[in-house]
Amino acid sequence: MLRLFYFFRTSPRVAYGSRHSSLSNDLTFTGTIMIDLSHSENQVHCVTNFHDLVSTPYNGMVNAICWTRKLTGDFSEIVKKVALSGNITTIEQEELYALQLSEQGQLAREILINDLQALKTHGASPTLNVINHYDRDENYPFFPTDVYSFHVDRSPIPTDTFLCTYYGESSEILPNSQVQQKILIPEIRDELRKLYHGAEEGFDSFLSEHFFDLHYQATPNAHPTSLGIGHLWRLAIDHPESKVPPCIHRAPKEKPGQSRLLMIC
């Protein structure tokens, strides 16, 4: 079963684009792009290039690395030009090349292809998706296990979650101190026991097998951090060799009529 990790609150931070400087009130500036880290409790470390994104180790409270970027190009044009199929449409690289795009659309395409290639060279398996919405988990109304719930990712081998939203609503993360693991909340645990009909010693395995232990509930005063548009993120996941707690995140609720362009692996 996953352990809960709690961190102490530190002074607020804000991060901007490409050049770093520090002020006495612990504001972090990196150029001209602002990410509001005022409630992140130092869980985010910002970098300015892909090499640092993939090579900077997680440490202490830090379980999210962000390559802050201000991207050029019209990513909405790509969303509009892709032939959509179902709730989630995966765009293959060949399809990207085949799109007839304006100059701004071509700039956006070049960035997408560069990101795909960089992640593949790193050894990841990125996918580029146009998302209308994810399927909702309606099996357990009191405990949905879909991606709209705050959750962590898990792997049996050391790896990371990479993601970047180029258009539409962006994902959110929370410090581990601002959540409680849902399976430890008494009323939820009681409801889960009603679903389980085996021996008591197998209950924790049941929770893990059905992914209940990956989900978290935000505390009343929690303040999620938006991952923003165009920034490429690397998030710590739950794996046997991890030295930091996994990063708790969730997908956004999409705006009606607006799809989301997301690269993830």
mmCIF file of C-alpha atoms in Angstrom:
data_model
loop_
_atom_site.group_PDB
_atom_site.id
_atom_site.type_symbol
_atom_site.label_atom_id
_atom_site.label_comp_id
_atom_site.label_asym_id
_atom_site.label_seq_id
_atom_site.Cartn_x
_atom_site.Cartn_y
_atom_site.Cartn_z
ATOM 1 C CA MET A 1 0.000 0.000 0.000
ATOM 2 C CA LEU A 2 1.234 3.507 -0.747
ATOM 3 C CA ARG A 3 2.510 5.626 2.076
ATOM 4 C CA LEU A 4 1.319 9.169 2.606
ATOM 5 C CA PHE A 5 3.946 11.898 2.624
ATOM 6 C CA TYR A 6 3.443 15.257 4.314
ATOM 7 C CA PHE A 7 5.590 18.347 3.810
ATOM 8 C CA PHE A 8 5.777 21.619 5.723
ATOM 9 C CA ARG A 9 4.644 24.810 4.010
ATOM 10 C CA THR A 10 7.383 27.150 2.824
ATOM 11 C CA SER A 11 7.300 30.740 1.641
ATOM 12 C CA PRO A 12 5.546 31.499 -1.688
ATOM 13 C CA ARG A 13 7.293 31.263 -5.037
ATOM 14 C CA VAL A 14 6.483 32.377 -8.560
ATOM 15 C CA ALA A 15 8.424 31.250 -11.640
ATOM 16 C CA TYR A 16 8.931 32.994 -14.983
ATOM 17 C CA GLY A 17 10.454 31.934 -18.366
ATOM 18 C CA SER A 18 14.164 31.564 -19.209
ATOM 19 C CA ARG A 19 16.593 33.481 -16.947
ATOM 20 C CA HIS A 20 16.738 32.838 -13.215
ATOM 21 C CA SER A 21 17.051 35.330 -10.378
ATOM 22 C CA SER A 22 15.997 35.234 -6.737
ATOM 23 C CA LEU A 23 14.477 37.860 -4.470
ATOM 24 C CA SER A 24 14.425 37.965 -0.696
ATOM 25 C CA ASN A 25 10.743 36.959 -0.521
ATOM 26 C CA ASP A 26 11.559 33.681 -2.310
ATOM 27 C CA LEU A 27 10.069 34.642 -5.661
ATOM 28 C CA THR A 28 11.773 32.797 -8.508
ATOM 29 C CA PHE A 29 11.945 34.493 -11.912
ATOM 30 C CA THR A 30 12.880 32.725 -15.152
ATOM 31 C CA GLY A 31 12.445 35.235 -17.973
ATOM 32 C CA THR A 32 8.971 36.360 -19.045
ATOM 33 C CA ILE A 33 6.755 33.294 -18.598
ATOM 34 C CA MET A 34 4.911 33.156 -15.297
ATOM 35 C CA ILE A 35 3.839 29.980 -13.547
ATOM 36 C CA ASP A 36 2.100 30.585 -10.239
ATOM 37 C CA LEU A 37 3.979 28.452 -7.728
ATOM 38 C CA SER A 38 2.765 30.373 -4.694
ATOM 39 C CA HIS A 39 1.095 27.277 -3.211
ATOM 40 C CA SER A 40 3.415 24.594 -4.588
ATOM 41 C CA GLU A 41 5.436 24.258 -1.356
ATOM 42 C CA ASN A 42 8.680 23.963 -3.329
ATOM 43 C CA GLN A 43 7.611 20.786 -5.113
ATOM 44 C CA VAL A 44 8.444 22.317 -8.537
ATOM 45 C CA HIS A 45 11.913 22.942 -9.970
ATOM 46 C CA CYS A 46 12.053 25.029 -13.171
ATOM 47 C CA VAL A 47 14.662 24.538 -15.910
ATOM 48 C CA THR A 48 15.361 26.207 -19.247
ATOM 49 C CA ASN A 49 16.189 23.342 -21.632
ATOM 50 C CA PHE A 50 15.371 19.720 -22.430
ATOM 51 C CA HIS A 51 18.668 18.322 -21.138
ATOM 52 C CA ASP A 52 18.070 19.764 -17.682
ATOM 53 C CA LEU A 53 14.452 18.605 -17.788
ATOM 54 C CA VAL A 54 15.427 14.951 -18.153
ATOM 55 C CA SER A 55 18.656 14.987 -16.110
ATOM 56 C CA THR A 56 17.778 17.056 -13.033
ATOM 57 C CA PRO A 57 17.168 14.643 -10.144
ATOM 58 C CA TYR A 58 14.144 14.847 -7.907
ATOM 59 C CA ASN A 59 15.195 15.720 -4.403
ATOM 60 C CA GLY A 60 13.519 16.337 -1.065
ATOM 61 C CA MET A 61 10.198 18.043 -1.723
ATOM 62 C CA VAL A 62 10.798 18.361 -5.471
ATOM 63 C CA ASN A 63 8.781 15.810 -7.470
ATOM 64 C CA ALA A 64 7.945 17.936 -10.537
ATOM 65 C CA ILE A 65 10.437 19.408 -13.027
ATOM 66 C CA CYS A 66 9.207 22.057 -15.479
ATOM 67 C CA TRP A 67 10.851 23.295 -18.661
ATOM 68 C CA THR A 68 9.212 26.713 -18.857
ATOM 69 C CA ARG A 69 8.627 27.872 -22.424
ATOM 70 C CA LYS A 70 6.751 30.494 -24.416
ATOM 71 C CA LEU A 71 5.825 28.731 -27.642
ATOM 72 C CA THR A 72 5.112 30.328 -31.008
ATOM 73 C CA GLY A 73 2.629 29.068 -33.570
ATOM 74 C CA ASP A 74 -1.076 28.322 -33.842
ATOM 75 C CA PHE A 75 -1.768 25.014 -32.114
ATOM 76 C CA SER A 76 -5.519 25.521 -32.373
ATOM 77 C CA GLU A 77 -5.195 25.221 -36.160
ATOM 78 C CA ILE A 78 -3.779 21.724 -35.764
ATOM 79 C CA VAL A 79 -6.685 20.757 -33.510
ATOM 80 C CA LYS A 80 -9.135 22.049 -36.119
ATOM 81 C CA LYS A 81 -7.416 20.331 -39.063
ATOM 82 C CA VAL A 82 -7.107 16.852 -37.525
ATOM 83 C CA ALA A 83 -9.838 14.353 -38.378
ATOM 84 C CA LEU A 84 -11.271 13.521 -34.968
ATOM 85 C CA SER A 85 -12.445 10.048 -33.999
ATOM 86 C CA GLY A 86 -14.128 9.512 -30.652
ATOM 87 C CA ASN A 87 -13.328 11.180 -27.357
ATOM 88 C CA ILE A 88 -9.559 10.943 -27.841
ATOM 89 C CA THR A 89 -7.785 11.141 -31.196
ATOM 90 C CA THR A 90 -4.112 10.185 -31.433
ATOM 91 C CA ILE A 91 -2.165 12.160 -34.044
ATOM 92 C CA GLU A 92 0.581 10.152 -35.715
ATOM 93 C CA GLN A 93 3.692 11.958 -36.912
ATOM 94 C CA GLU A 94 2.900 11.134 -40.550
ATOM 95 C CA GLU A 95 -0.498 12.768 -40.145
ATOM 96 C CA LEU A 96 1.134 15.875 -38.719
ATOM 97 C CA TYR A 97 3.382 16.161 -41.770
ATOM 98 C CA ALA A 98 0.402 15.760 -44.111
ATOM 99 C CA LEU A 99 -1.644 18.633 -42.657
ATOM 100 C CA GLN A 100 -2.011 21.709 -44.867
ATOM 101 C CA LEU A 101 -1.220 24.540 -42.472
ATOM 102 C CA SER A 102 -0.709 28.279 -42.403
ATOM 103 C CA GLU A 103 2.674 29.718 -41.465
ATOM 104 C CA GLN A 104 1.658 29.854 -37.799
ATOM 105 C CA GLY A 105 0.338 26.312 -37.975
ATOM 106 C CA GLN A 106 3.635 25.147 -39.463
ATOM 107 C CA LEU A 107 5.530 26.724 -36.565
ATOM 108 C CA ALA A 108 3.314 24.827 -34.129
ATOM 109 C CA ARG A 109 3.840 21.581 -36.050
ATOM 110 C CA GLU A 110 7.615 21.997 -35.942
ATOM 111 C CA ILE A 111 7.516 22.362 -32.155
ATOM 112 C CA LEU A 112 5.344 19.263 -31.789
ATOM 113 C CA ILE A 113 7.644 17.179 -33.981
ATOM 114 C CA ASN A 114 10.732 18.415 -32.131
ATOM 115 C CA ASP A 115 9.161 17.511 -28.775
ATOM 116 C CA LEU A 116 8.141 14.078 -30.044
ATOM 117 C CA GLN A 117 11.638 13.395 -31.345
ATOM 118 C CA ALA A 118 13.366 14.655 -28.200
ATOM 119 C CA LEU A 119 11.258 12.425 -25.969
ATOM 120 C CA LYS A 120 11.733 9.407 -28.243
ATOM 121 C CA THR A 121 15.501 9.950 -28.272
ATOM 122 C CA HIS A 122 15.375 10.044 -24.475
ATOM 123 C CA GLY A 123 13.734 6.614 -24.562
ATOM 124 C CA ALA A 124 10.144 7.638 -23.869
ATOM 125 C CA SER A 125 7.092 6.714 -25.944
ATOM 126 C CA PRO A 126 5.134 9.958 -26.342
ATOM 127 C CA THR A 127 1.667 10.203 -27.832
ATOM 128 C CA LEU A 128 0.026 13.363 -29.138
ATOM 129 C CA ASN A 129 -3.705 13.457 -28.490
ATOM 130 C CA VAL A 130 -6.639 15.717 -29.217
ATOM 131 C CA ILE A 131 -8.929 15.209 -26.240
ATOM 132 C CA ASN A 132 -12.604 16.104 -26.229
ATOM 133 C CA HIS A 133 -13.027 14.407 -22.875
ATOM 134 C CA TYR A 134 -11.915 11.313 -20.999
ATOM 135 C CA ASP A 135 -14.289 8.529 -20.073
ATOM 136 C CA ARG A 136 -15.774 8.934 -16.619
ATOM 137 C CA ASP A 137 -15.647 6.113 -14.090
ATOM 138 C CA GLU A 138 -19.271 5.408 -13.225
ATOM 139 C CA ASN A 139 -18.694 2.035 -11.563
ATOM 140 C CA TYR A 140 -18.066 3.527 -8.127
ATOM 141 C CA PRO A 141 -19.852 6.906 -7.785
ATOM 142 C CA PHE A 142 -18.425 7.418 -4.290
ATOM 143 C CA PHE A 143 -14.878 6.739 -5.551
ATOM 144 C CA PRO A 144 -14.271 7.464 -9.256
ATOM 145 C CA THR A 145 -10.864 6.250 -10.443
ATOM 146 C CA ASP A 146 -10.685 8.241 -13.683
ATOM 147 C CA VAL A 147 -8.016 10.822 -14.512
ATOM 148 C CA TYR A 148 -10.181 13.719 -13.323
ATOM 149 C CA SER A 149 -9.475 12.505 -9.793
ATOM 150 C CA PHE A 150 -6.224 13.524 -8.113
ATOM 151 C CA HIS A 151 -3.968 10.503 -8.518
ATOM 152 C CA VAL A 152 -0.404 9.283 -8.931
ATOM 153 C CA ASP A 153 1.080 7.119 -11.674
ATOM 154 C CA ARG A 154 2.745 3.792 -10.864
ATOM 155 C CA SER A 155 5.293 1.609 -12.641
ATOM 156 C CA PRO A 156 7.230 -1.529 -11.662
ATOM 157 C CA ILE A 157 10.385 0.028 -13.177
ATOM 158 C CA PRO A 158 11.993 3.475 -12.792
ATOM 159 C CA THR A 159 10.416 5.951 -15.209
ATOM 160 C CA ASP A 160 8.694 9.352 -15.301
ATOM 161 C CA THR A 161 5.509 10.911 -16.605
ATOM 162 C CA PHE A 162 6.094 13.623 -19.224
ATOM 163 C CA LEU A 163 3.303 15.898 -20.385
ATOM 164 C CA CYS A 164 2.687 19.187 -22.154
ATOM 165 C CA THR A 165 -0.599 20.912 -22.958
ATOM 166 C CA TYR A 166 -0.320 22.968 -26.153
ATOM 167 C CA TYR A 167 -3.943 24.048 -26.399
ATOM 168 C CA GLY A 168 -6.977 23.923 -24.122
ATOM 169 C CA GLU A 169 -7.218 23.398 -20.390
ATOM 170 C CA SER A 170 -4.101 22.187 -18.567
ATOM 171 C CA SER A 171 -3.523 19.598 -15.852
ATOM 172 C CA GLU A 172 -3.052 20.428 -12.178
ATOM 173 C CA ILE A 173 -0.745 19.152 -9.444
ATOM 174 C CA LEU A 174 -0.904 19.324 -5.661
ATOM 175 C CA PRO A 175 1.763 19.121 -2.948
ATOM 176 C CA ASN A 176 1.577 15.854 -1.033
ATOM 177 C CA SER A 177 0.846 17.784 2.161
ATOM 178 C CA GLN A 178 -2.407 19.104 0.674
ATOM 179 C CA VAL A 179 -4.045 15.721 0.092
ATOM 180 C CA GLN A 180 -5.142 12.608 1.929
ATOM 181 C CA GLN A 181 -5.020 9.165 0.409
ATOM 182 C CA LYS A 182 -8.660 8.265 -0.176
ATOM 183 C CA ILE A 183 -8.393 4.692 1.074
ATOM 184 C CA LEU A 184 -7.420 6.069 4.508
ATOM 185 C CA ILE A 185 -10.555 8.208 4.850
ATOM 186 C CA PRO A 186 -12.780 6.170 7.223
ATOM 187 C CA GLU A 187 -16.116 6.634 5.442
ATOM 188 C CA ILE A 188 -14.579 5.816 2.046
ATOM 189 C CA ARG A 189 -12.728 2.819 3.457
ATOM 190 C CA ASP A 190 -16.001 1.524 4.920
ATOM 191 C CA GLU A 191 -17.670 1.757 1.495
ATOM 192 C CA LEU A 192 -14.742 -0.048 -0.123
ATOM 193 C CA ARG A 193 -15.053 -2.878 2.384
ATOM 194 C CA LYS A 194 -18.610 -3.428 1.161
ATOM 195 C CA LEU A 195 -17.190 -4.176 -2.300
ATOM 196 C CA TYR A 196 -14.709 -6.711 -0.965
ATOM 197 C CA HIS A 197 -15.796 -10.214 -0.016
ATOM 198 C CA GLY A 198 -12.481 -11.908 0.723
ATOM 199 C CA ALA A 199 -10.312 -12.482 3.770
ATOM 200 C CA GLU A 200 -9.177 -9.437 5.759
ATOM 201 C CA GLU A 201 -5.504 -9.990 4.937
ATOM 202 C CA GLY A 202 -6.302 -9.596 1.227
ATOM 203 C CA PHE A 203 -8.069 -6.243 1.516
ATOM 204 C CA ASP A 204 -5.010 -4.090 0.825
ATOM 205 C CA SER A 205 -4.178 -6.181 -2.240
ATOM 206 C CA PHE A 206 -7.754 -5.681 -3.450
ATOM 207 C CA LEU A 207 -7.352 -1.909 -3.129
ATOM 208 C CA SER A 208 -4.114 -1.980 -5.106
ATOM 209 C CA GLU A 209 -5.405 -4.320 -7.824
ATOM 210 C CA HIS A 210 -8.323 -1.962 -8.509
ATOM 211 C CA PHE A 211 -6.095 1.160 -8.331
ATOM 212 C CA PHE A 212 -7.999 2.655 -5.398
ATOM 213 C CA ASP A 213 -4.719 3.300 -3.576
ATOM 214 C CA LEU A 214 -3.524 5.653 -6.345
ATOM 215 C CA HIS A 215 -6.193 8.278 -5.665
ATOM 216 C CA TYR A 216 -6.199 11.221 -3.294
ATOM 217 C CA GLN A 217 -8.614 13.780 -1.919
ATOM 218 C CA ALA A 218 -7.599 17.420 -1.680
ATOM 219 C CA THR A 219 -7.714 18.961 1.779
ATOM 220 C CA PRO A 220 -10.208 21.824 2.308
ATOM 221 C CA ASN A 221 -7.513 24.506 1.961
ATOM 222 C CA ALA A 222 -5.651 22.904 -0.954
ATOM 223 C CA HIS A 223 -4.455 25.105 -3.831
ATOM 224 C CA PRO A 224 -3.696 23.208 -7.061
ATOM 225 C CA THR A 225 -0.927 24.449 -9.347
ATOM 226 C CA SER A 226 -1.883 24.698 -13.017
ATOM 227 C CA LEU A 227 0.743 23.257 -15.365
ATOM 228 C CA GLY A 228 -0.028 25.973 -17.894
ATOM 229 C CA ILE A 229 0.247 26.013 -21.683
ATOM 230 C CA GLY A 230 3.412 25.099 -23.579
ATOM 231 C CA HIS A 231 5.523 24.043 -20.605
ATOM 232 C CA LEU A 232 6.985 20.532 -20.732
ATOM 233 C CA TRP A 233 6.748 18.740 -17.389
ATOM 234 C CA ARG A 234 8.387 15.688 -15.863
ATOM 235 C CA LEU A 235 6.510 14.221 -12.900
ATOM 236 C CA ALA A 236 7.743 11.677 -10.377
ATOM 237 C CA ILE A 237 5.773 8.445 -10.252
ATOM 238 C CA ASP A 238 5.436 5.607 -7.762
ATOM 239 C CA HIS A 239 8.087 2.967 -8.490
ATOM 240 C CA PRO A 240 10.270 0.767 -6.258
ATOM 241 C CA GLU A 241 13.445 2.863 -6.599
ATOM 242 C CA SER A 242 11.893 6.316 -6.217
ATOM 243 C CA LYS A 243 13.518 8.543 -3.593
ATOM 244 C CA VAL A 244 10.670 11.082 -3.513
ATOM 245 C CA PRO A 245 6.885 10.786 -3.163
ATOM 246 C CA PRO A 246 5.032 10.560 -6.480
ATOM 247 C CA CYS A 247 3.552 13.739 -7.944
ATOM 248 C CA ILE A 248 -0.204 14.022 -7.413
ATOM 249 C CA HIS A 249 -2.007 15.345 -10.473
ATOM 250 C CA ARG A 250 -5.295 15.337 -12.347
ATOM 251 C CA ALA A 251 -6.679 16.084 -15.785
ATOM 252 C CA PRO A 252 -8.722 19.278 -16.175
ATOM 253 C CA LYS A 253 -12.415 19.423 -16.903
ATOM 254 C CA GLU A 254 -12.556 20.464 -20.538
ATOM 255 C CA LYS A 255 -14.483 23.549 -21.563
ATOM 256 C CA PRO A 256 -17.572 22.788 -23.677
ATOM 257 C CA GLY A 257 -16.695 22.957 -27.358
ATOM 258 C CA GLN A 258 -12.942 23.246 -26.752
ATOM 259 C CA SER A 259 -10.662 20.270 -27.300
ATOM 260 C CA ARG A 260 -7.290 19.852 -25.664
ATOM 261 C CA LEU A 261 -3.977 19.170 -27.432
ATOM 262 C CA LEU A 262 -1.772 17.106 -25.127
ATOM 263 C CA MET A 263 1.510 15.248 -25.461
ATOM 264 C CA ILE A 264 2.012 12.610 -22.775
ATOM 265 C CA CYS A 265 4.122 9.570 -21.999
#
